[in-house]
mmCIF file with all atom_site columns, C-alpha atoms in Angstrom:
data_model
loop_
_atom_site.group_PDB
_atom_site.id
_atom_site.type_symbol
_atom_site.label_atom_id
_atom_site.label_alt_id
_atom_site.label_comp_id
_atom_site.label_asym_id
_atom_site.label_entity_id
_atom_site.label_seq_id
_atom_site.pdbx_PDB_ins_code
_atom_site.Cartn_x
_atom_site.Cartn_y
_atom_site.Cartn_z
_atom_site.occupancy
_atom_site.B_iso_or_equiv
_atom_site.pdbx_formal_charge
_atom_site.auth_seq_id
_atom_site.auth_comp_id
_atom_site.auth_asym_id
_atom_site.auth_atom_id
_atom_site.pdbx_PDB_model_num
ATOM 1   C CA . GLU A 1 1   ? 109.147 7.126  -17.456 1.00 0.00 ? 1   GLU A CA 1
ATOM 2   C CA . VAL A 1 2   ? 110.511 9.967  -19.552 1.00 0.00 ? 2   VAL A CA 1
ATOM 3   C CA . GLN A 1 3   ? 111.045 13.195 -17.647 1.00 0.00 ? 3   GLN A CA 1
ATOM 4   C CA . LEU A 1 4   ? 112.325 16.518 -18.907 1.00 0.00 ? 4   LEU A CA 1
ATOM 5   C CA . VAL A 1 5   ? 113.183 19.331 -16.534 1.00 0.00 ? 5   VAL A CA 1
ATOM 6   C CA . GLU A 1 6   ? 113.999 22.813 -17.789 1.00 0.00 ? 6   GLU A CA 1
ATOM 7   C CA . SER A 1 7   ? 115.895 25.437 -15.843 1.00 0.00 ? 7   SER A CA 1
ATOM 8   C CA . GLY A 1 8   ? 117.802 28.644 -16.407 1.00 0.00 ? 8   GLY A CA 1
ATOM 9   C CA . GLY A 1 9   ? 115.024 31.092 -17.162 1.00 0.00 ? 9   GLY A CA 1
ATOM 10  C CA . GLY A 1 10  ? 114.741 34.481 -15.545 1.00 0.00 ? 10  GLY A CA 1
ATOM 11  C CA . LEU A 1 11  ? 114.434 38.224 -15.977 1.00 0.00 ? 11  LEU A CA 1
ATOM 12  C CA . VAL A 1 12  ? 117.054 39.775 -18.234 1.00 0.00 ? 12  VAL A CA 1
ATOM 13  C CA . GLN A 1 13  ? 117.560 43.153 -19.860 1.00 0.00 ? 13  GLN A CA 1
ATOM 14  C CA . PRO A 1 14  ? 117.405 43.572 -23.636 1.00 0.00 ? 14  PRO A CA 1
ATOM 15  C CA . GLY A 1 15  ? 120.698 42.563 -25.175 1.00 0.00 ? 15  GLY A CA 1
ATOM 16  C CA . GLY A 1 16  ? 121.452 40.116 -22.386 1.00 0.00 ? 16  GLY A CA 1
ATOM 17  C CA . SER A 1 17  ? 121.981 36.359 -22.503 1.00 0.00 ? 17  SER A CA 1
ATOM 18  C CA . LEU A 1 18  ? 120.660 33.245 -20.848 1.00 0.00 ? 18  LEU A CA 1
ATOM 19  C CA . ARG A 1 19  ? 121.454 29.555 -21.034 1.00 0.00 ? 19  ARG A CA 1
ATOM 20  C CA . LEU A 1 20  ? 118.501 27.260 -20.644 1.00 0.00 ? 20  LEU A CA 1
ATOM 21  C CA . SER A 1 21  ? 119.020 23.641 -19.614 1.00 0.00 ? 21  SER A CA 1
ATOM 22  C CA . CYS A 1 22  ? 116.896 20.567 -20.221 1.00 0.00 ? 22  CYS A CA 1
ATOM 23  C CA . ALA A 1 23  ? 117.776 17.564 -18.069 1.00 0.00 ? 23  ALA A CA 1
ATOM 24  C CA . ALA A 1 24  ? 116.397 14.312 -19.452 1.00 0.00 ? 24  ALA A CA 1
ATOM 25  C CA . SER A 1 25  ? 115.794 11.028 -17.645 1.00 0.00 ? 25  SER A CA 1
ATOM 26  C CA . GLY A 1 26  ? 114.099 7.768  -18.544 1.00 0.00 ? 26  GLY A CA 1
ATOM 27  C CA . VAL A 1 27  ? 115.629 7.611  -22.025 1.00 0.00 ? 27  VAL A CA 1
ATOM 28  C CA . THR A 1 28  ? 119.129 7.208  -23.343 1.00 0.00 ? 28  THR A CA 1
ATOM 29  C CA . PHE A 1 29  ? 120.756 9.906  -25.342 1.00 0.00 ? 29  PHE A CA 1
ATOM 30  C CA . ASP A 1 30  ? 120.386 8.324  -28.793 1.00 0.00 ? 30  ASP A CA 1
ATOM 31  C CA . ASP A 1 31  ? 116.729 7.403  -28.283 1.00 0.00 ? 31  ASP A CA 1
ATOM 32  C CA . TYR A 1 32  ? 115.281 10.781 -29.120 1.00 0.00 ? 32  TYR A CA 1
ATOM 33  C CA . ALA A 1 33  ? 115.605 14.179 -30.698 1.00 0.00 ? 33  ALA A CA 1
ATOM 34  C CA . ILE A 1 34  ? 115.151 17.256 -28.543 1.00 0.00 ? 34  ILE A CA 1
ATOM 35  C CA . GLY A 1 35  ? 113.309 20.402 -29.456 1.00 0.00 ? 35  GLY A CA 1
ATOM 36  C CA . TRP A 1 36  ? 113.079 23.783 -27.779 1.00 0.00 ? 36  TRP A CA 1
ATOM 37  C CA . PHE A 1 37  ? 109.807 25.659 -28.012 1.00 0.00 ? 37  PHE A CA 1
ATOM 38  C CA . ARG A 1 38  ? 108.388 28.851 -26.615 1.00 0.00 ? 38  ARG A CA 1
ATOM 39  C CA . GLN A 1 39  ? 104.939 30.187 -25.967 1.00 0.00 ? 39  GLN A CA 1
ATOM 40  C CA . ALA A 1 40  ? 104.110 33.806 -25.290 1.00 0.00 ? 40  ALA A CA 1
ATOM 41  C CA . PRO A 1 41  ? 100.779 34.834 -23.736 1.00 0.00 ? 41  PRO A CA 1
ATOM 42  C CA . GLY A 1 42  ? 97.997  34.655 -26.297 1.00 0.00 ? 42  GLY A CA 1
ATOM 43  C CA . LYS A 1 43  ? 100.213 33.058 -28.931 1.00 0.00 ? 43  LYS A CA 1
ATOM 44  C CA . GLU A 1 44  ? 100.677 29.538 -30.245 1.00 0.00 ? 44  GLU A CA 1
ATOM 45  C CA . ARG A 1 45  ? 103.610 27.422 -29.189 1.00 0.00 ? 45  ARG A CA 1
ATOM 46  C CA . GLU A 1 46  ? 106.522 28.072 -31.526 1.00 0.00 ? 46  GLU A CA 1
ATOM 47  C CA . GLY A 1 47  ? 109.444 25.790 -32.302 1.00 0.00 ? 47  GLY A CA 1
ATOM 48  C CA . VAL A 1 48  ? 112.776 27.611 -32.032 1.00 0.00 ? 48  VAL A CA 1
ATOM 49  C CA . SER A 1 49  ? 115.382 24.857 -32.368 1.00 0.00 ? 49  SER A CA 1
ATOM 50  C CA . CYS A 1 50  ? 115.856 21.113 -32.403 1.00 0.00 ? 50  CYS A CA 1
ATOM 51  C CA . ILE A 1 51  ? 118.695 18.612 -32.453 1.00 0.00 ? 51  ILE A CA 1
ATOM 52  C CA . SER A 1 52  ? 119.059 14.967 -33.366 1.00 0.00 ? 52  SER A CA 1
ATOM 53  C CA . GLU A 1 53  ? 122.448 13.594 -32.363 1.00 0.00 ? 53  GLU A CA 1
ATOM 54  C CA . ARG A 1 54  ? 121.676 10.342 -34.140 1.00 0.00 ? 54  ARG A CA 1
ATOM 55  C CA . HIS A 1 55  ? 121.237 12.055 -37.504 1.00 0.00 ? 55  HIS A CA 1
ATOM 56  C CA . GLY A 1 56  ? 123.559 14.987 -36.922 1.00 0.00 ? 56  GLY A CA 1
ATOM 57  C CA . LYS A 1 57  ? 120.682 17.379 -37.534 1.00 0.00 ? 57  LYS A CA 1
ATOM 58  C CA . ILE A 1 58  ? 120.164 20.836 -36.063 1.00 0.00 ? 58  ILE A CA 1
ATOM 59  C CA . LEU A 1 59  ? 117.435 23.293 -37.035 1.00 0.00 ? 59  LEU A CA 1
ATOM 60  C CA . TYR A 1 60  ? 116.656 26.867 -36.016 1.00 0.00 ? 60  TYR A CA 1
ATOM 61  C CA . ALA A 1 61  ? 113.612 28.988 -36.640 1.00 0.00 ? 61  ALA A CA 1
ATOM 62  C CA . ASP A 1 62  ? 114.378 31.983 -38.844 1.00 0.00 ? 62  ASP A CA 1
ATOM 63  C CA . SER A 1 63  ? 113.401 34.307 -36.006 1.00 0.00 ? 63  SER A CA 1
ATOM 64  C CA . VAL A 1 64  ? 116.258 33.082 -33.804 1.00 0.00 ? 64  VAL A CA 1
ATOM 65  C CA . LYS A 1 65  ? 119.049 32.212 -36.239 1.00 0.00 ? 65  LYS A CA 1
ATOM 66  C CA . GLY A 1 66  ? 122.319 33.775 -35.231 1.00 0.00 ? 66  GLY A CA 1
ATOM 67  C CA . ARG A 1 67  ? 121.168 34.400 -31.647 1.00 0.00 ? 67  ARG A CA 1
ATOM 68  C CA . PHE A 1 68  ? 120.178 30.953 -30.324 1.00 0.00 ? 68  PHE A CA 1
ATOM 69  C CA . THR A 1 69  ? 122.478 27.945 -30.114 1.00 0.00 ? 69  THR A CA 1
ATOM 70  C CA . ILE A 1 70  ? 121.387 24.432 -29.204 1.00 0.00 ? 70  ILE A CA 1
ATOM 71  C CA . SER A 1 71  ? 123.870 21.977 -27.735 1.00 0.00 ? 71  SER A CA 1
ATOM 72  C CA . SER A 1 72  ? 124.088 18.821 -25.657 1.00 0.00 ? 72  SER A CA 1
ATOM 73  C CA . ASP A 1 73  ? 126.173 17.150 -22.987 1.00 0.00 ? 73  ASP A CA 1
ATOM 74  C CA . THR A 1 74  ? 125.925 13.401 -23.484 1.00 0.00 ? 74  THR A CA 1
ATOM 75  C CA . ALA A 1 75  ? 127.576 12.606 -20.169 1.00 0.00 ? 75  ALA A CA 1
ATOM 76  C CA . LYS A 1 76  ? 124.903 14.559 -18.297 1.00 0.00 ? 76  LYS A CA 1
ATOM 77  C CA . ASN A 1 77  ? 122.017 13.686 -20.647 1.00 0.00 ? 77  ASN A CA 1
ATOM 78  C CA . THR A 1 78  ? 121.320 17.384 -20.730 1.00 0.00 ? 78  THR A CA 1
ATOM 79  C CA . PHE A 1 79  ? 120.523 19.765 -23.568 1.00 0.00 ? 79  PHE A CA 1
ATOM 80  C CA . TYR A 1 80  ? 121.083 23.484 -23.641 1.00 0.00 ? 80  TYR A CA 1
ATOM 81  C CA . LEU A 1 81  ? 119.743 26.521 -25.432 1.00 0.00 ? 81  LEU A CA 1
ATOM 82  C CA . GLN A 1 82  ? 122.090 29.492 -25.377 1.00 0.00 ? 82  GLN A CA 1
ATOM 83  C CA . ILE A 1 83  ? 120.148 32.677 -26.042 1.00 0.00 ? 83  ILE A CA 1
ATOM 84  C CA . ASN A 1 84  ? 122.052 35.850 -26.875 1.00 0.00 ? 84  ASN A CA 1
ATOM 85  C CA . SER A 1 85  ? 121.026 39.398 -27.805 1.00 0.00 ? 85  SER A CA 1
ATOM 86  C CA . LEU A 1 86  ? 117.693 38.937 -26.093 1.00 0.00 ? 86  LEU A CA 1
ATOM 87  C CA . LYS A 1 87  ? 114.787 41.068 -27.238 1.00 0.00 ? 87  LYS A CA 1
ATOM 88  C CA . PRO A 1 88  ? 111.470 41.832 -25.551 1.00 0.00 ? 88  PRO A CA 1
ATOM 89  C CA . GLY A 1 89  ? 109.836 39.693 -28.244 1.00 0.00 ? 89  GLY A CA 1
ATOM 90  C CA . ASP A 1 90  ? 111.689 36.671 -26.847 1.00 0.00 ? 90  ASP A CA 1
ATOM 91  C CA . THR A 1 91  ? 109.629 36.847 -23.662 1.00 0.00 ? 91  THR A CA 1
ATOM 92  C CA . ALA A 1 92  ? 107.831 33.520 -23.300 1.00 0.00 ? 92  ALA A CA 1
ATOM 93  C CA . VAL A 1 93  ? 107.722 30.252 -21.436 1.00 0.00 ? 93  VAL A CA 1
ATOM 94  C CA . TYR A 1 94  ? 110.388 28.026 -22.949 1.00 0.00 ? 94  TYR A CA 1
ATOM 95  C CA . TYR A 1 95  ? 109.848 24.276 -23.119 1.00 0.00 ? 95  TYR A CA 1
ATOM 96  C CA . CYS A 1 96  ? 111.997 21.350 -24.141 1.00 0.00 ? 96  CYS A CA 1
ATOM 97  C CA . ALA A 1 97  ? 110.427 18.255 -25.641 1.00 0.00 ? 97  ALA A CA 1
ATOM 98  C CA . ALA A 1 98  ? 111.514 14.794 -26.768 1.00 0.00 ? 98  ALA A CA 1
ATOM 99  C CA . ASP A 1 99  ? 110.739 13.268 -30.156 1.00 0.00 ? 99  ASP A CA 1
ATOM 100 C CA . LEU A 1 100 ? 111.125 9.491  -30.074 1.00 0.00 ? 100 LEU A CA 1
ATOM 101 C CA . THR A 1 101 ? 110.809 9.218  -33.862 1.00 0.00 ? 101 THR A CA 1
ATOM 102 C CA . HIS A 1 102 ? 113.886 11.405 -34.419 1.00 0.00 ? 102 HIS A CA 1
ATOM 103 C CA . VAL A 1 103 ? 112.170 13.504 -37.078 1.00 0.00 ? 103 VAL A CA 1
ATOM 104 C CA . ALA A 1 104 ? 113.603 16.543 -35.274 1.00 0.00 ? 104 ALA A CA 1
ATOM 105 C CA . GLY A 1 105 ? 111.402 19.223 -36.750 1.00 0.00 ? 105 GLY A CA 1
ATOM 106 C CA . LEU A 1 106 ? 109.960 22.433 -35.328 1.00 0.00 ? 106 LEU A CA 1
ATOM 107 C CA . ASP A 1 107 ? 106.328 21.290 -35.275 1.00 0.00 ? 107 ASP A CA 1
ATOM 108 C CA . PRO A 1 108 ? 105.171 20.698 -31.683 1.00 0.00 ? 108 PRO A CA 1
ATOM 109 C CA . ALA A 1 109 ? 102.958 17.838 -32.888 1.00 0.00 ? 109 ALA A CA 1
ATOM 110 C CA . LEU A 1 110 ? 106.096 15.750 -33.563 1.00 0.00 ? 110 LEU A CA 1
ATOM 111 C CA . TYR A 1 111 ? 107.033 15.596 -29.892 1.00 0.00 ? 111 TYR A CA 1
ATOM 112 C CA . ASP A 1 112 ? 106.010 12.984 -27.378 1.00 0.00 ? 112 ASP A CA 1
ATOM 113 C CA . TYR A 1 113 ? 107.180 14.283 -24.016 1.00 0.00 ? 113 TYR A CA 1
ATOM 114 C CA . TRP A 1 114 ? 107.348 17.800 -22.610 1.00 0.00 ? 114 TRP A CA 1
ATOM 115 C CA . GLY A 1 115 ? 108.926 19.544 -19.686 1.00 0.00 ? 115 GLY A CA 1
ATOM 116 C CA . GLN A 1 116 ? 107.113 21.964 -17.431 1.00 0.00 ? 116 GLN A CA 1
ATOM 117 C CA . GLY A 1 117 ? 108.688 25.063 -18.946 1.00 0.00 ? 117 GLY A CA 1
ATOM 118 C CA . THR A 1 118 ? 110.861 27.903 -17.704 1.00 0.00 ? 118 THR A CA 1
ATOM 119 C CA . GLN A 1 119 ? 109.920 31.576 -17.913 1.00 0.00 ? 119 GLN A CA 1
ATOM 120 C CA . VAL A 1 120 ? 112.113 33.997 -19.822 1.00 0.00 ? 120 VAL A CA 1
ATOM 121 C CA . THR A 1 121 ? 111.263 37.668 -19.444 1.00 0.00 ? 121 THR A CA 1
ATOM 122 C CA . VAL A 1 122 ? 113.152 40.345 -21.340 1.00 0.00 ? 122 VAL A CA 1
ATOM 123 C CA . SER A 1 123 ? 112.539 43.803 -19.984 1.00 0.00 ? 123 SER A CA 1
ATOM 124 C CA . SER A 1 124 ? 114.407 46.912 -18.967 1.00 0.00 ? 124 SER A CA 1
#
């Protein structure tokens, strides 16, 4: 059974940073691509970044380029999303998801498994 568990969210002031983690189990590292998504109240789920280690592919949404960095730790089977220069508009529940086809795009429909999400709130 594939399980994804996010952590690292919280309340942070504008301009601050957070590192979100996504711990994966039930799959091996090369079996899937990982995407990070976010969903603010009343808005659709938005893809912010994805990574496919198998294909050496990393994507970022234009809205987060230069501020978000996706990375992985193969030994821990864990993925990270470093978020810098946080803005109030970044407030959302952040989810990680696994794509077993390795397309590694930013469309939520590509992803097969989802974590439960972690809340990020940016406020002074």
